[in-house]
Short mmCIF file of C-alpha atoms (C1' of nucleotides) in Angstrom, two decimals:
data_model
loop_
_atom_site.label_atom_id
_atom_site.label_comp_id
_atom_site.label_asym_id
_atom_site.label_seq_id
_atom_site.Cartn_x
_atom_site.Cartn_y
_atom_site.Cartn_z
CA MET A 1 -18.78 29.24 15.47
CA GLN A 2 -15.65 30.90 16.43
CA GLU A 3 -14.93 29.78 19.78
CA SER A 4 -12.24 31.63 21.90
CA LYS A 5 -8.32 33.20 20.62
CA ILE A 6 -6.51 31.13 19.63
CA ASN A 7 -3.19 30.61 21.53
CA LEU A 8 -0.18 30.08 18.79
CA LEU A 9 3.46 28.83 18.50
CA ILE A 10 5.65 28.60 15.15
CA ILE A 11 7.91 26.71 15.36
CA ASP A 12 10.61 26.77 12.99
CA ASP A 13 14.42 26.86 12.75
CA HIS A 14 14.24 29.94 10.44
CA GLN A 15 13.52 32.67 12.98
CA LEU A 16 13.00 35.44 9.39
CA ILE A 17 9.92 33.25 8.65
CA ILE A 18 8.66 33.25 11.94
CA ASP A 19 8.71 36.88 12.01
CA GLY A 20 6.93 37.46 9.13
CA ILE A 21 4.19 35.09 9.94
CA LYS A 22 4.38 36.61 13.83
CA GLY A 23 3.81 40.64 11.43
CA LEU A 24 1.67 39.32 9.27
CA LEU A 25 -0.96 37.21 12.01
CA GLN A 26 -0.79 40.31 15.00
CA ASP A 27 -3.44 41.72 13.52
CA GLU A 28 -5.51 39.68 13.41
CA ASN A 29 -7.42 39.96 16.48
CA ASP A 30 -9.18 35.99 16.80
CA ILE A 31 -4.93 35.35 17.78
CA ASP A 32 -4.45 35.50 21.29
CA LEU A 33 -0.71 34.84 22.20
CA ILE A 34 1.90 33.73 19.16
CA MET A 35 4.89 32.26 21.00
CA GLU A 36 8.38 30.96 19.03
CA ALA A 37 10.67 28.20 19.20
CA ASN A 38 13.28 27.65 16.39
CA ASN A 39 13.95 23.30 17.38
CA LEU A 40 12.26 20.83 19.45
CA THR A 41 13.58 20.93 23.14
CA GLN A 42 12.33 25.38 22.78
CA ALA A 43 9.31 24.08 21.47
CA ILE A 44 8.79 21.17 24.25
CA GLU A 45 9.28 24.17 26.99
CA VAL A 46 6.99 26.80 25.58
CA ILE A 47 3.99 23.67 25.39
CA ASN A 48 4.95 22.83 28.63
CA LYS A 49 4.35 26.51 30.41
CA ASN A 50 1.48 27.98 27.83
CA PHE A 51 -1.85 26.22 26.64
CA ILE A 52 -1.12 26.32 22.44
CA ASN A 53 -4.36 25.14 20.72
CA VAL A 54 -1.92 25.96 17.42
CA ALA A 55 1.94 24.67 16.59
CA LEU A 56 2.53 25.91 13.09
CA VAL A 57 5.56 23.68 12.12
CA ASP A 58 7.83 23.75 9.46
CA ILE A 59 8.78 20.40 8.93
CA SER A 60 11.66 21.41 7.13
CA MET A 61 13.98 21.50 9.67
CA PRO A 62 17.57 19.83 10.30
CA GLU A 63 17.88 18.06 13.09
CA ASN A 64 14.47 17.17 14.20
CA SER A 65 12.81 16.60 11.11
CA GLY A 66 9.23 17.71 11.38
CA ILE A 67 7.81 14.24 11.82
CA GLU A 68 9.73 13.85 14.53
CA VAL A 69 8.35 17.21 16.59
CA THR A 70 5.00 16.69 15.00
CA ARG A 71 4.97 12.72 17.10
CA LYS A 72 6.87 14.94 20.17
CA LEU A 73 4.33 17.35 20.40
CA LYS A 74 0.96 15.15 20.21
CA GLU A 75 2.29 12.94 22.93
CA ILE A 76 3.11 15.45 24.84
CA SER A 77 0.19 18.21 24.11
CA PRO A 78 -2.70 16.12 22.33
CA GLU A 79 -5.05 18.80 22.49
CA THR A 80 -2.70 21.05 20.45
CA LYS A 81 -3.80 20.95 16.72
CA ILE A 82 -0.69 20.50 14.86
CA LEU A 83 -0.20 22.51 11.38
CA ALA A 84 2.63 21.12 9.16
CA LEU A 85 3.17 24.25 6.67
CA THR A 86 6.51 23.21 4.11
CA MET A 87 8.07 22.69 1.37
CA HIS A 88 8.45 19.43 0.04
CA GLU A 89 5.03 18.30 -2.39
CA ASP A 90 5.21 15.21 -2.33
CA ILE A 91 2.52 12.68 -0.82
CA GLN A 92 5.30 10.21 1.71
CA ASN A 93 5.99 13.47 3.53
CA ILE A 94 2.59 14.33 3.59
CA THR A 95 0.66 10.44 4.62
CA ASP A 96 3.70 10.42 7.43
CA MET A 97 2.68 14.04 8.86
CA ILE A 98 -0.50 13.90 8.78
CA GLU A 99 0.15 9.73 9.68
CA ALA A 100 2.54 11.96 13.07
CA GLY A 101 -1.11 13.69 13.88
CA ALA A 102 -1.23 17.08 11.88
CA SER A 103 -4.82 18.25 11.42
CA GLY A 104 -3.83 20.33 9.10
CA TYR A 105 -1.28 20.51 5.67
CA ILE A 106 -0.37 23.60 3.93
CA PHE A 107 2.68 24.72 1.44
CA LYS A 108 4.48 27.32 1.05
CA ARG A 109 4.27 28.43 -2.30
CA THR A 110 0.22 29.62 -0.50
CA SER A 111 -0.89 32.65 0.15
CA MET A 112 -0.81 34.43 3.77
CA ASP A 113 -4.36 33.87 3.37
CA GLU A 114 -4.75 30.48 3.47
CA VAL A 115 -2.12 29.52 6.18
CA LEU A 116 -4.62 31.99 8.86
CA GLU A 117 -8.19 29.58 7.06
CA ALA A 118 -5.73 27.20 7.82
CA ILE A 119 -4.69 27.94 11.13
CA ARG A 120 -8.69 28.75 12.24
CA THR A 121 -9.95 25.77 10.36
CA ILE A 122 -8.22 23.56 12.10
CA ALA A 123 -8.70 25.57 16.03
CA ARG A 124 -12.12 24.59 15.43
CA ASN A 125 -10.85 21.46 15.69
CA GLU A 126 -11.89 20.72 11.32
CA LYS A 127 -8.95 19.80 9.45
CA TYR A 128 -7.15 21.08 5.91
CA LEU A 129 -5.61 20.51 3.52
CA SER A 130 -4.82 23.45 1.08
CA ARG A 131 -5.72 23.39 -2.41
CA ASN A 132 -2.10 22.61 -3.20
CA VAL A 133 -2.50 19.85 -1.31
CA GLN A 134 -5.86 18.71 -2.11
CA ALA A 135 -4.26 17.90 -5.99
CA VAL A 136 -1.42 16.75 -4.86
CA LEU A 137 -3.62 13.82 -3.01
CA VAL A 138 -6.11 13.43 -5.91
CA GLU A 139 -3.06 13.58 -8.82
CA ASN A 140 -2.03 10.51 -6.15
CA MET A 141 -5.19 8.54 -6.41
CA ARG A 142 -5.39 9.18 -10.24
CA HIS A 143 -2.48 7.41 -10.43
CA LYS A 144 -2.18 4.74 -8.58
CA SER A 145 -5.01 3.41 -11.06
CA GLU A 146 -2.77 4.48 -13.88
CA VAL A 147 -0.15 2.82 -12.58
CA ILE A 148 -1.93 -0.89 -11.77
CA GLN A 149 -3.91 0.14 -14.86
CA ASN A 150 -1.07 -0.17 -16.97
CA SER A 151 0.65 -2.89 -14.89
CA ALA A 152 -2.27 -4.77 -16.31
CA LYS A 153 -2.54 -4.28 -19.42
CA GLU A 154 -2.01 -7.52 -20.66
CA LYS A 155 -5.36 -8.11 -18.03
CA VAL A 156 -4.23 -11.35 -16.79
CA ASN A 157 -7.00 -13.70 -16.77
CA LEU A 158 -6.75 -16.38 -13.29
CA SER A 159 -9.15 -19.08 -13.29
CA GLU A 160 -11.80 -18.92 -10.20
CA ARG A 161 -9.80 -21.84 -8.75
CA GLU A 162 -6.90 -19.97 -9.64
CA ARG A 163 -7.92 -17.03 -7.44
CA GLU A 164 -8.94 -18.82 -4.83
CA ILE A 165 -5.52 -21.10 -4.47
CA LEU A 166 -3.84 -17.51 -4.92
CA GLY A 167 -5.64 -16.30 -2.33
CA LEU A 168 -4.50 -19.29 0.32
CA ILE A 169 -0.99 -19.31 -0.98
CA ALA A 170 -2.00 -16.16 -0.11
CA LYS A 171 -3.12 -17.39 3.98
CA GLU A 172 0.58 -18.58 3.96
CA PHE A 173 -0.54 -22.03 3.51
CA SER A 174 1.23 -25.08 1.79
CA ASN A 175 0.07 -26.75 -1.03
CA GLU A 176 -0.52 -29.88 0.94
CA GLU A 177 -2.36 -27.80 3.22
CA ILE A 178 -4.16 -26.47 0.64
CA ALA A 179 -4.77 -30.33 -1.08
CA ASN A 180 -6.41 -30.99 2.02
CA ARG A 181 -8.68 -27.78 2.44
CA LEU A 182 -9.92 -28.26 -1.57
CA PHE A 183 -10.02 -32.02 -1.53
CA ILE A 184 -8.45 -32.66 -4.60
CA SER A 185 -4.78 -33.91 -5.12
CA GLU A 186 -1.63 -32.05 -4.19
CA ARG A 187 -0.63 -32.92 -7.48
CA THR A 188 -3.79 -30.63 -8.53
CA VAL A 189 -1.73 -27.42 -6.11
CA GLU A 190 1.39 -27.39 -8.23
CA ALA A 191 -0.50 -28.25 -11.06
CA HIS A 192 -2.49 -24.18 -10.21
CA ARG A 193 0.17 -23.19 -8.84
CA ARG A 194 1.95 -24.05 -11.55
CA ASN A 195 -0.36 -21.95 -13.80
CA ILE A 196 -0.56 -18.70 -12.38
CA PHE A 197 2.68 -18.70 -12.44
CA THR A 198 2.58 -18.79 -15.81
CA LYS A 199 0.09 -16.43 -16.04
CA THR A 200 1.23 -13.65 -14.51
CA LYS A 201 4.66 -14.26 -15.52
CA THR A 202 6.26 -14.86 -12.32
CA LYS A 203 8.61 -17.03 -11.25
CA THR A 204 8.77 -17.03 -7.34
CA ILE A 205 6.47 -16.81 -4.51
CA VAL A 206 7.57 -12.75 -3.49
CA GLY A 207 6.59 -12.07 -7.17
CA LEU A 208 3.44 -13.37 -7.38
CA MET A 209 2.79 -12.23 -4.06
CA LYS A 210 3.33 -8.57 -5.45
CA PHE A 211 1.83 -8.88 -8.88
CA ALA A 212 -1.36 -10.01 -5.86
CA MET A 213 -0.88 -7.16 -4.61
CA LYS A 214 -0.52 -4.18 -7.16
CA ASN A 215 -3.61 -5.79 -8.29
CA ASN A 216 -5.78 -5.75 -5.46
CA LEU A 217 -6.03 -10.29 -6.56
CA ILE A 218 -5.87 -10.21 -2.58
CA ASP A 219 -5.40 -7.41 0.84
CA PHE A 220 -2.71 -7.58 3.06
CA ASN A 221 -4.18 -5.46 5.34
CA ASN A 222 -7.51 -6.86 6.36
CA GLU A 223 -6.80 -10.68 5.88
CA PHE A 224 -6.50 -12.45 8.93
CA MET B 1 -9.54 34.86 -12.27
CA GLN B 2 -13.15 34.18 -13.40
CA GLU B 3 -12.55 32.82 -16.31
CA SER B 4 -16.16 32.89 -17.97
CA LYS B 5 -19.38 31.54 -18.12
CA ILE B 6 -19.96 27.87 -16.93
CA ASN B 7 -21.82 25.51 -18.23
CA LEU B 8 -23.55 22.74 -15.43
CA LEU B 9 -24.96 19.44 -16.08
CA ILE B 10 -26.77 18.19 -13.01
CA ILE B 11 -26.85 13.77 -13.32
CA ASP B 12 -28.91 12.72 -11.12
CA ASP B 13 -32.68 10.30 -11.14
CA HIS B 14 -34.22 12.48 -8.44
CA GLN B 15 -35.43 14.97 -10.16
CA LEU B 16 -36.44 16.50 -7.08
CA ILE B 17 -32.91 16.99 -6.25
CA ILE B 18 -32.32 18.51 -9.83
CA ASP B 19 -34.82 20.87 -9.08
CA GLY B 20 -33.79 21.52 -5.61
CA ILE B 21 -30.03 22.47 -6.94
CA LYS B 22 -31.53 24.63 -9.75
CA GLY B 23 -33.42 26.79 -8.36
CA LEU B 24 -30.66 27.24 -5.59
CA LEU B 25 -28.03 27.63 -9.07
CA GLN B 26 -29.34 29.40 -11.29
CA ASP B 27 -30.28 33.36 -9.51
CA GLU B 28 -26.09 32.79 -9.52
CA ASN B 29 -24.38 34.95 -12.52
CA ASP B 30 -21.77 32.94 -13.51
CA ILE B 31 -23.10 30.02 -13.97
CA ASP B 32 -25.02 29.89 -17.25
CA LEU B 33 -26.53 27.22 -18.28
CA ILE B 34 -28.29 24.67 -16.69
CA MET B 35 -28.68 21.16 -17.85
CA GLU B 36 -29.84 17.74 -15.97
CA ALA B 37 -29.78 14.44 -16.65
CA ASN B 38 -31.79 11.46 -15.25
CA ASN B 39 -29.36 8.77 -16.67
CA LEU B 40 -26.54 7.97 -18.37
CA THR B 41 -27.82 7.36 -21.37
CA GLN B 42 -28.97 11.24 -21.11
CA ALA B 43 -26.35 12.66 -19.56
CA ILE B 44 -24.21 11.09 -22.45
CA GLU B 45 -26.68 13.26 -24.92
CA VAL B 46 -26.67 16.53 -23.41
CA ILE B 47 -22.87 16.35 -23.43
CA ASN B 48 -22.67 15.66 -26.92
CA LYS B 49 -24.67 17.99 -27.70
CA ASN B 50 -23.94 20.92 -25.33
CA PHE B 51 -20.47 21.95 -24.46
CA ILE B 52 -19.94 21.58 -19.72
CA ASN B 53 -17.59 23.08 -17.92
CA VAL B 54 -18.69 20.28 -15.23
CA ALA B 55 -20.68 16.97 -14.26
CA LEU B 56 -22.87 18.05 -10.87
CA VAL B 57 -22.93 13.41 -10.71
CA ASP B 58 -24.59 12.15 -7.71
CA ILE B 59 -23.24 8.63 -7.69
CA SER B 60 -25.92 7.01 -5.56
CA MET B 61 -27.54 6.23 -8.65
CA PRO B 62 -29.96 2.70 -8.84
CA GLU B 63 -28.65 1.73 -12.91
CA ASN B 64 -25.27 3.02 -13.41
CA SER B 65 -23.48 3.84 -10.94
CA GLY B 66 -21.80 7.07 -10.86
CA ILE B 67 -18.33 5.53 -11.13
CA GLU B 68 -19.20 4.30 -14.72
CA VAL B 69 -20.91 7.84 -15.19
CA THR B 70 -18.00 9.21 -14.25
CA ARG B 71 -16.15 6.75 -16.20
CA LYS B 72 -17.90 7.24 -19.33
CA LEU B 73 -18.41 10.88 -19.07
CA LYS B 74 -14.42 11.29 -18.51
CA GLU B 75 -13.69 9.15 -21.54
CA ILE B 76 -16.68 11.02 -24.11
CA SER B 77 -15.70 14.22 -22.68
CA PRO B 78 -12.22 14.66 -21.18
CA GLU B 79 -12.29 18.39 -20.28
CA THR B 80 -15.65 18.06 -18.29
CA LYS B 81 -14.60 18.67 -15.37
CA ILE B 82 -16.86 15.74 -12.59
CA LEU B 83 -17.29 16.78 -9.01
CA ALA B 84 -19.21 14.23 -6.78
CA LEU B 85 -22.32 15.05 -5.43
CA THR B 86 -22.76 11.88 -2.37
CA MET B 87 -23.85 9.94 0.70
CA HIS B 88 -21.38 7.62 0.51
CA GLU B 89 -18.31 8.29 2.89
CA ASP B 90 -16.10 6.07 3.14
CA ILE B 91 -12.97 5.90 1.82
CA GLN B 92 -13.38 3.30 -1.28
CA ASN B 93 -15.71 5.35 -2.23
CA ILE B 94 -14.02 8.44 -2.63
CA THR B 95 -10.77 6.83 -3.81
CA ASP B 96 -12.85 5.16 -6.86
CA MET B 97 -14.22 8.46 -8.17
CA ILE B 98 -11.51 10.30 -8.34
CA GLU B 99 -9.55 7.12 -10.12
CA ALA B 100 -12.78 7.64 -12.47
CA GLY B 101 -11.62 10.48 -12.80
CA ALA B 102 -13.67 13.16 -10.30
CA SER B 103 -11.76 16.99 -9.84
CA GLY B 104 -14.19 16.67 -6.35
CA TYR B 105 -16.58 15.66 -3.56
CA ILE B 106 -18.89 16.69 -1.43
CA PHE B 107 -20.76 14.59 0.53
CA LYS B 108 -24.52 15.34 0.48
CA ARG B 109 -25.08 17.06 3.82
CA THR B 110 -21.99 20.07 3.73
CA SER B 111 -23.94 23.32 2.29
CA MET B 112 -25.32 24.64 -0.87
CA ASP B 113 -22.64 27.28 -0.54
CA GLU B 114 -20.08 24.56 -0.48
CA VAL B 115 -22.18 23.49 -3.55
CA LEU B 116 -21.15 26.63 -4.62
CA GLU B 117 -18.12 27.15 -3.85
CA ALA B 118 -16.84 23.68 -5.95
CA ILE B 119 -18.78 23.52 -8.63
CA ARG B 120 -16.17 27.01 -8.97
CA THR B 121 -13.57 25.73 -8.23
CA ILE B 122 -12.72 22.25 -9.96
CA ALA B 123 -14.68 25.06 -13.00
CA ARG B 124 -11.50 26.93 -12.09
CA ASN B 125 -9.48 23.57 -13.37
CA GLU B 126 -8.42 22.80 -9.12
CA LYS B 127 -9.37 20.26 -7.44
CA TYR B 128 -12.41 20.20 -4.37
CA LEU B 129 -12.78 18.55 -1.48
CA SER B 130 -14.69 19.35 0.25
CA ARG B 131 -14.23 19.83 4.58
CA ASN B 132 -16.18 16.93 5.67
CA VAL B 133 -13.76 14.56 3.30
CA GLN B 134 -10.85 15.90 3.65
CA ALA B 135 -11.61 14.63 6.81
CA VAL B 136 -12.20 11.25 6.09
CA LEU B 137 -9.29 11.75 3.81
CA VAL B 138 -7.16 12.84 7.15
CA GLU B 139 -8.47 9.84 9.33
CA ASN B 140 -7.55 6.94 6.40
CA MET B 141 -4.19 8.30 6.68
CA ARG B 142 -4.28 8.77 10.55
CA HIS B 143 -5.83 5.16 11.14
CA LYS B 144 -4.27 3.13 8.67
CA SER B 145 -0.73 3.98 11.47
CA GLU B 146 -2.36 3.31 13.65
CA VAL B 147 -3.53 -0.67 12.42
CA ILE B 148 0.96 -0.82 12.00
CA GLN B 149 0.90 0.53 15.23
CA ASN B 150 -0.95 -2.36 16.53
CA SER B 151 0.43 -4.69 14.86
CA ALA B 152 3.78 -4.03 15.44
CA LYS B 153 3.66 -2.95 18.59
CA GLU B 154 5.95 -4.86 19.90
CA LYS B 155 8.92 -2.97 17.40
CA VAL B 156 11.25 -5.31 15.90
CA ASN B 157 14.92 -4.07 15.58
CA LEU B 158 15.85 -5.36 12.32
CA SER B 159 19.40 -4.93 12.28
CA GLU B 160 20.86 -2.66 8.99
CA ARG B 161 22.18 -5.74 7.84
CA GLU B 162 18.98 -7.23 7.92
CA ARG B 163 16.97 -4.82 7.15
CA GLU B 164 19.08 -4.60 3.46
CA ILE B 165 19.06 -8.86 2.83
CA LEU B 166 15.15 -8.12 3.11
CA GLY B 167 15.09 -5.64 1.10
CA LEU B 168 17.16 -8.57 -1.90
CA ILE B 169 14.72 -11.10 -0.22
CA ALA B 170 11.78 -8.44 -1.42
CA LYS B 171 13.89 -7.93 -4.98
CA GLU B 172 13.77 -11.91 -4.96
CA PHE B 173 17.24 -13.09 -5.29
CA SER B 174 18.47 -15.98 -3.98
CA ASN B 175 20.56 -16.45 -0.99
CA GLU B 176 22.43 -16.93 -3.65
CA GLU B 177 22.69 -14.58 -5.19
CA ILE B 178 22.49 -12.61 -2.03
CA ALA B 179 25.90 -13.67 -0.89
CA ASN B 180 28.10 -13.41 -4.42
CA ARG B 181 26.17 -9.40 -3.54
CA LEU B 182 27.73 -8.48 -0.41
CA PHE B 183 30.49 -10.53 -1.43
CA ILE B 184 29.20 -12.65 2.82
CA SER B 185 28.92 -16.74 2.79
CA GLU B 186 24.91 -17.98 2.04
CA ARG B 187 25.59 -19.39 4.66
CA THR B 188 25.84 -16.21 6.55
CA VAL B 189 22.80 -15.08 4.45
CA GLU B 190 20.67 -18.03 6.34
CA ALA B 191 21.07 -17.26 9.37
CA HIS B 192 19.82 -13.57 8.16
CA ARG B 193 17.10 -15.26 6.83
CA ARG B 194 16.33 -16.45 10.10
CA ASN B 195 16.84 -14.00 12.27
CA ILE B 196 15.02 -12.13 9.95
CA PHE B 197 12.14 -14.41 10.48
CA THR B 198 12.70 -15.78 14.21
CA LYS B 199 12.56 -11.83 14.80
CA THR B 200 9.32 -10.85 12.89
CA LYS B 201 7.29 -13.55 14.34
CA THR B 202 7.28 -15.47 10.24
CA LYS B 203 7.55 -18.64 9.38
CA THR B 204 7.41 -17.90 6.37
CA ILE B 205 8.54 -15.80 3.21
CA VAL B 206 4.47 -15.20 2.15
CA GLY B 207 4.34 -14.03 6.38
CA LEU B 208 7.56 -12.03 5.56
CA MET B 209 6.68 -9.93 2.82
CA LYS B 210 3.00 -9.33 4.20
CA PHE B 211 5.57 -7.67 7.58
CA ALA B 212 7.08 -6.30 5.99
CA MET B 213 4.58 -4.57 4.20
CA LYS B 214 2.20 -3.58 6.91
CA ASN B 215 6.26 -2.08 8.30
CA ASN B 216 6.96 0.57 5.23
CA LEU B 217 10.11 -2.16 5.75
CA ILE B 218 9.57 -2.00 2.00
CA ASP B 219 7.30 -0.75 -0.83
CA PHE B 220 6.16 -2.73 -3.25
CA ASN B 221 5.02 0.16 -5.93
CA ASN B 222 8.11 2.45 -6.14
CA GLU B 223 11.15 -0.41 -6.41
CA PHE B 224 12.11 -2.37 -9.98
"C1'" DT C 1 -19.55 -29.66 -32.94
"C1'" DA C 2 -14.78 -28.38 -32.40
"C1'" DA C 3 -11.87 -25.90 -30.32
"C1'" DA C 4 -9.93 -23.98 -26.50
"C1'" DA C 5 -9.97 -23.24 -22.07
"C1'" DC C 6 -10.46 -25.27 -17.42
"C1'" DC C 7 -9.79 -28.44 -13.40
"C1'" DT C 8 -8.15 -32.50 -11.91
"C1'" DA C 9 -3.87 -36.25 -11.44
"C1'" DA C 10 -0.06 -39.35 -11.02
"C1'" DG C 11 5.16 -39.68 -11.54
"C1'" DT C 12 10.36 -38.03 -11.80
"C1'" DG C 13 14.08 -35.83 -10.22
"C1'" DC C 14 16.83 -31.43 -9.04
"C1'" DC C 15 17.64 -28.24 -5.38
"C1'" DA C 16 16.96 -23.38 -2.57
"C1'" DG C 17 15.13 -23.11 1.62
"C1'" DC C 18 15.27 -24.93 6.13
"C1'" DA C 19 16.93 -27.11 10.63
"C1'" DC C 20 20.41 -27.09 14.12
"C1'" DC C 21 24.72 -26.84 15.94
"C1'" DT C 22 28.91 -25.00 16.63
"C1'" DA C 23 32.16 -21.12 16.09
"C1'" DT C 24 34.71 -16.65 15.68
"C1'" DT C 25 35.23 -12.07 14.97
"C1'" DT C 26 33.77 -7.37 14.93
"C1'" DT C 27 31.27 -4.01 17.91
"C1'" DA C 28 27.85 -1.33 21.14
"C1'" DT C 29 26.56 -1.16 25.90
"C1'" DT C 30 27.05 -0.99 29.98
"C1'" DA D 1 36.62 -5.27 31.87
"C1'" DA D 2 32.95 -6.98 30.98
"C1'" DT D 3 28.75 -8.76 28.27
"C1'" DA D 4 25.37 -8.61 25.36
"C1'" DA D 5 24.33 -8.74 19.63
"C1'" DA D 6 25.09 -8.63 15.45
"C1'" DA D 7 28.51 -10.15 11.54
"C1'" DT D 8 30.96 -13.67 9.90
"C1'" DA D 9 30.67 -19.08 8.65
"C1'" DG D 10 30.71 -24.18 7.72
"C1'" DG D 11 28.76 -28.73 8.67
"C1'" DT D 12 24.65 -32.29 7.34
"C1'" DG D 13 20.33 -33.19 6.22
"C1'" DC D 14 15.20 -33.25 5.04
"C1'" DT D 15 11.78 -31.54 2.37
"C1'" DG D 16 8.76 -28.32 0.46
"C1'" DG D 17 8.16 -26.06 -3.97
"C1'" DC D 18 8.79 -26.29 -8.73
"C1'" DA D 19 10.33 -28.10 -13.62
"C1'" DC D 20 9.25 -31.77 -17.47
"C1'" DT D 21 6.04 -34.93 -19.16
"C1'" DT D 22 1.44 -37.16 -19.31
"C1'" DA D 23 -3.54 -37.27 -19.25
"C1'" DG D 24 -8.51 -37.83 -18.50
"C1'" DG D 25 -12.72 -35.37 -17.81
"C1'" DT D 26 -15.71 -30.80 -17.91
"C1'" DT D 27 -16.60 -26.63 -19.45
"C1'" DT D 28 -17.17 -22.23 -22.09
"C1'" DT D 29 -16.97 -20.26 -26.24
"C1'" DA D 30 -16.38 -19.70 -31.12
#
DNA sequence: TAAAACCTAAGTGCCAGCACCTATTTTATT
DNA sequence: AATAAAATAGGTGCTGGCACTTAGGTTTTA
């Protein structure tokens, strides 16, 4: 399945790291060309002159963050696959990089073998997340549910009608509109609204929306 | 790093699949015991009698969904690592299973080699997401950003101050409180508020909150 | 069968948010 | 130097949301 040779570009502001990686990779016979760049400008220059399959981006770079670099490179050369190499092990960084267009993400504390495997994987147009990264993602998913469970520990039981009205509130209908829609009095809507606030222990619509979000009572994204 | 032998439990309502997997794994010398169960009740029975390192759960089971099974097994035997084997390739299923406590997730269309690798990986207390699953996760992260970019294509440029005030609104402060906090007049806060509404093309606080959510201008989860 | 929860609804009054207007000072941007 | 954008702030008036109260009919549950 190994297609052709890989043209690699290493982008890092630390020349030492570039040299290190280069040394470790240059014996691999499926990696043809290894270019290097210390910043975005140099990287763009390289990419404009050579066809690069894989760019290894260290996102701890000072001036342009790795996210910026990734976005920019993807813009000018969408075929180039980007592998993020970083010491930032938080989810935000991972998701940001992937949103920016990275095909793979590995932590600096992983072995060089994995770097090589990652390069080959994303060169084949697959995705690569190192074990560590997978662990972070999994932990995050689990954590999210824990947060929800904790915050909703005192199980809020909104009635059918209350949920319905909460949904309409979230859809930006006024009490009057809700009343008309449901063929009930505005007074009744107000009563429901009050009960919803009481049950959810919230005081403002903003608070209520946050509550609804956290408890997945409404979803902001898919609607409308 | 291979610790000891692995005790495996295969849970699937299709006996054929159990037999198939069993046949393919019984030659592996690091897999000691292979038990089987066709449903949750049987699985619980097995787990109560034997120590199981890894449970391979097919979540397409009719009666109790794999999610239920996973939750239940994790409850009665937290040390047992769970590997989800499924034909459902959507994110919801993946996240649900992981939230329920699965340590790994693989699609049915992956090779048996990967199943074996996955079993060994999670037996070592690591996480395992197959390449396919990684692809789905990555695609999902990217897709999210696309949605955001589309809906916010007309790049909303809130000023520094406006962002600050938006943040305070999201923290449920009233105009008066915001005014006091920032040492400005309530009139000014109102003016900013109006400008924010205009710029974001929203009309109600609910709409504004949805906008802010989508554009990551505020984050509902981490705050407070 | 009684109690609890739910859905319904009217009255009354308060005020925060908002509309619409105007205007000065400061800070980019060209 | 000039134009634009942002931040500041006062006035005035309307109203939707909310508090607080009361109450009757229905459904669920203990």
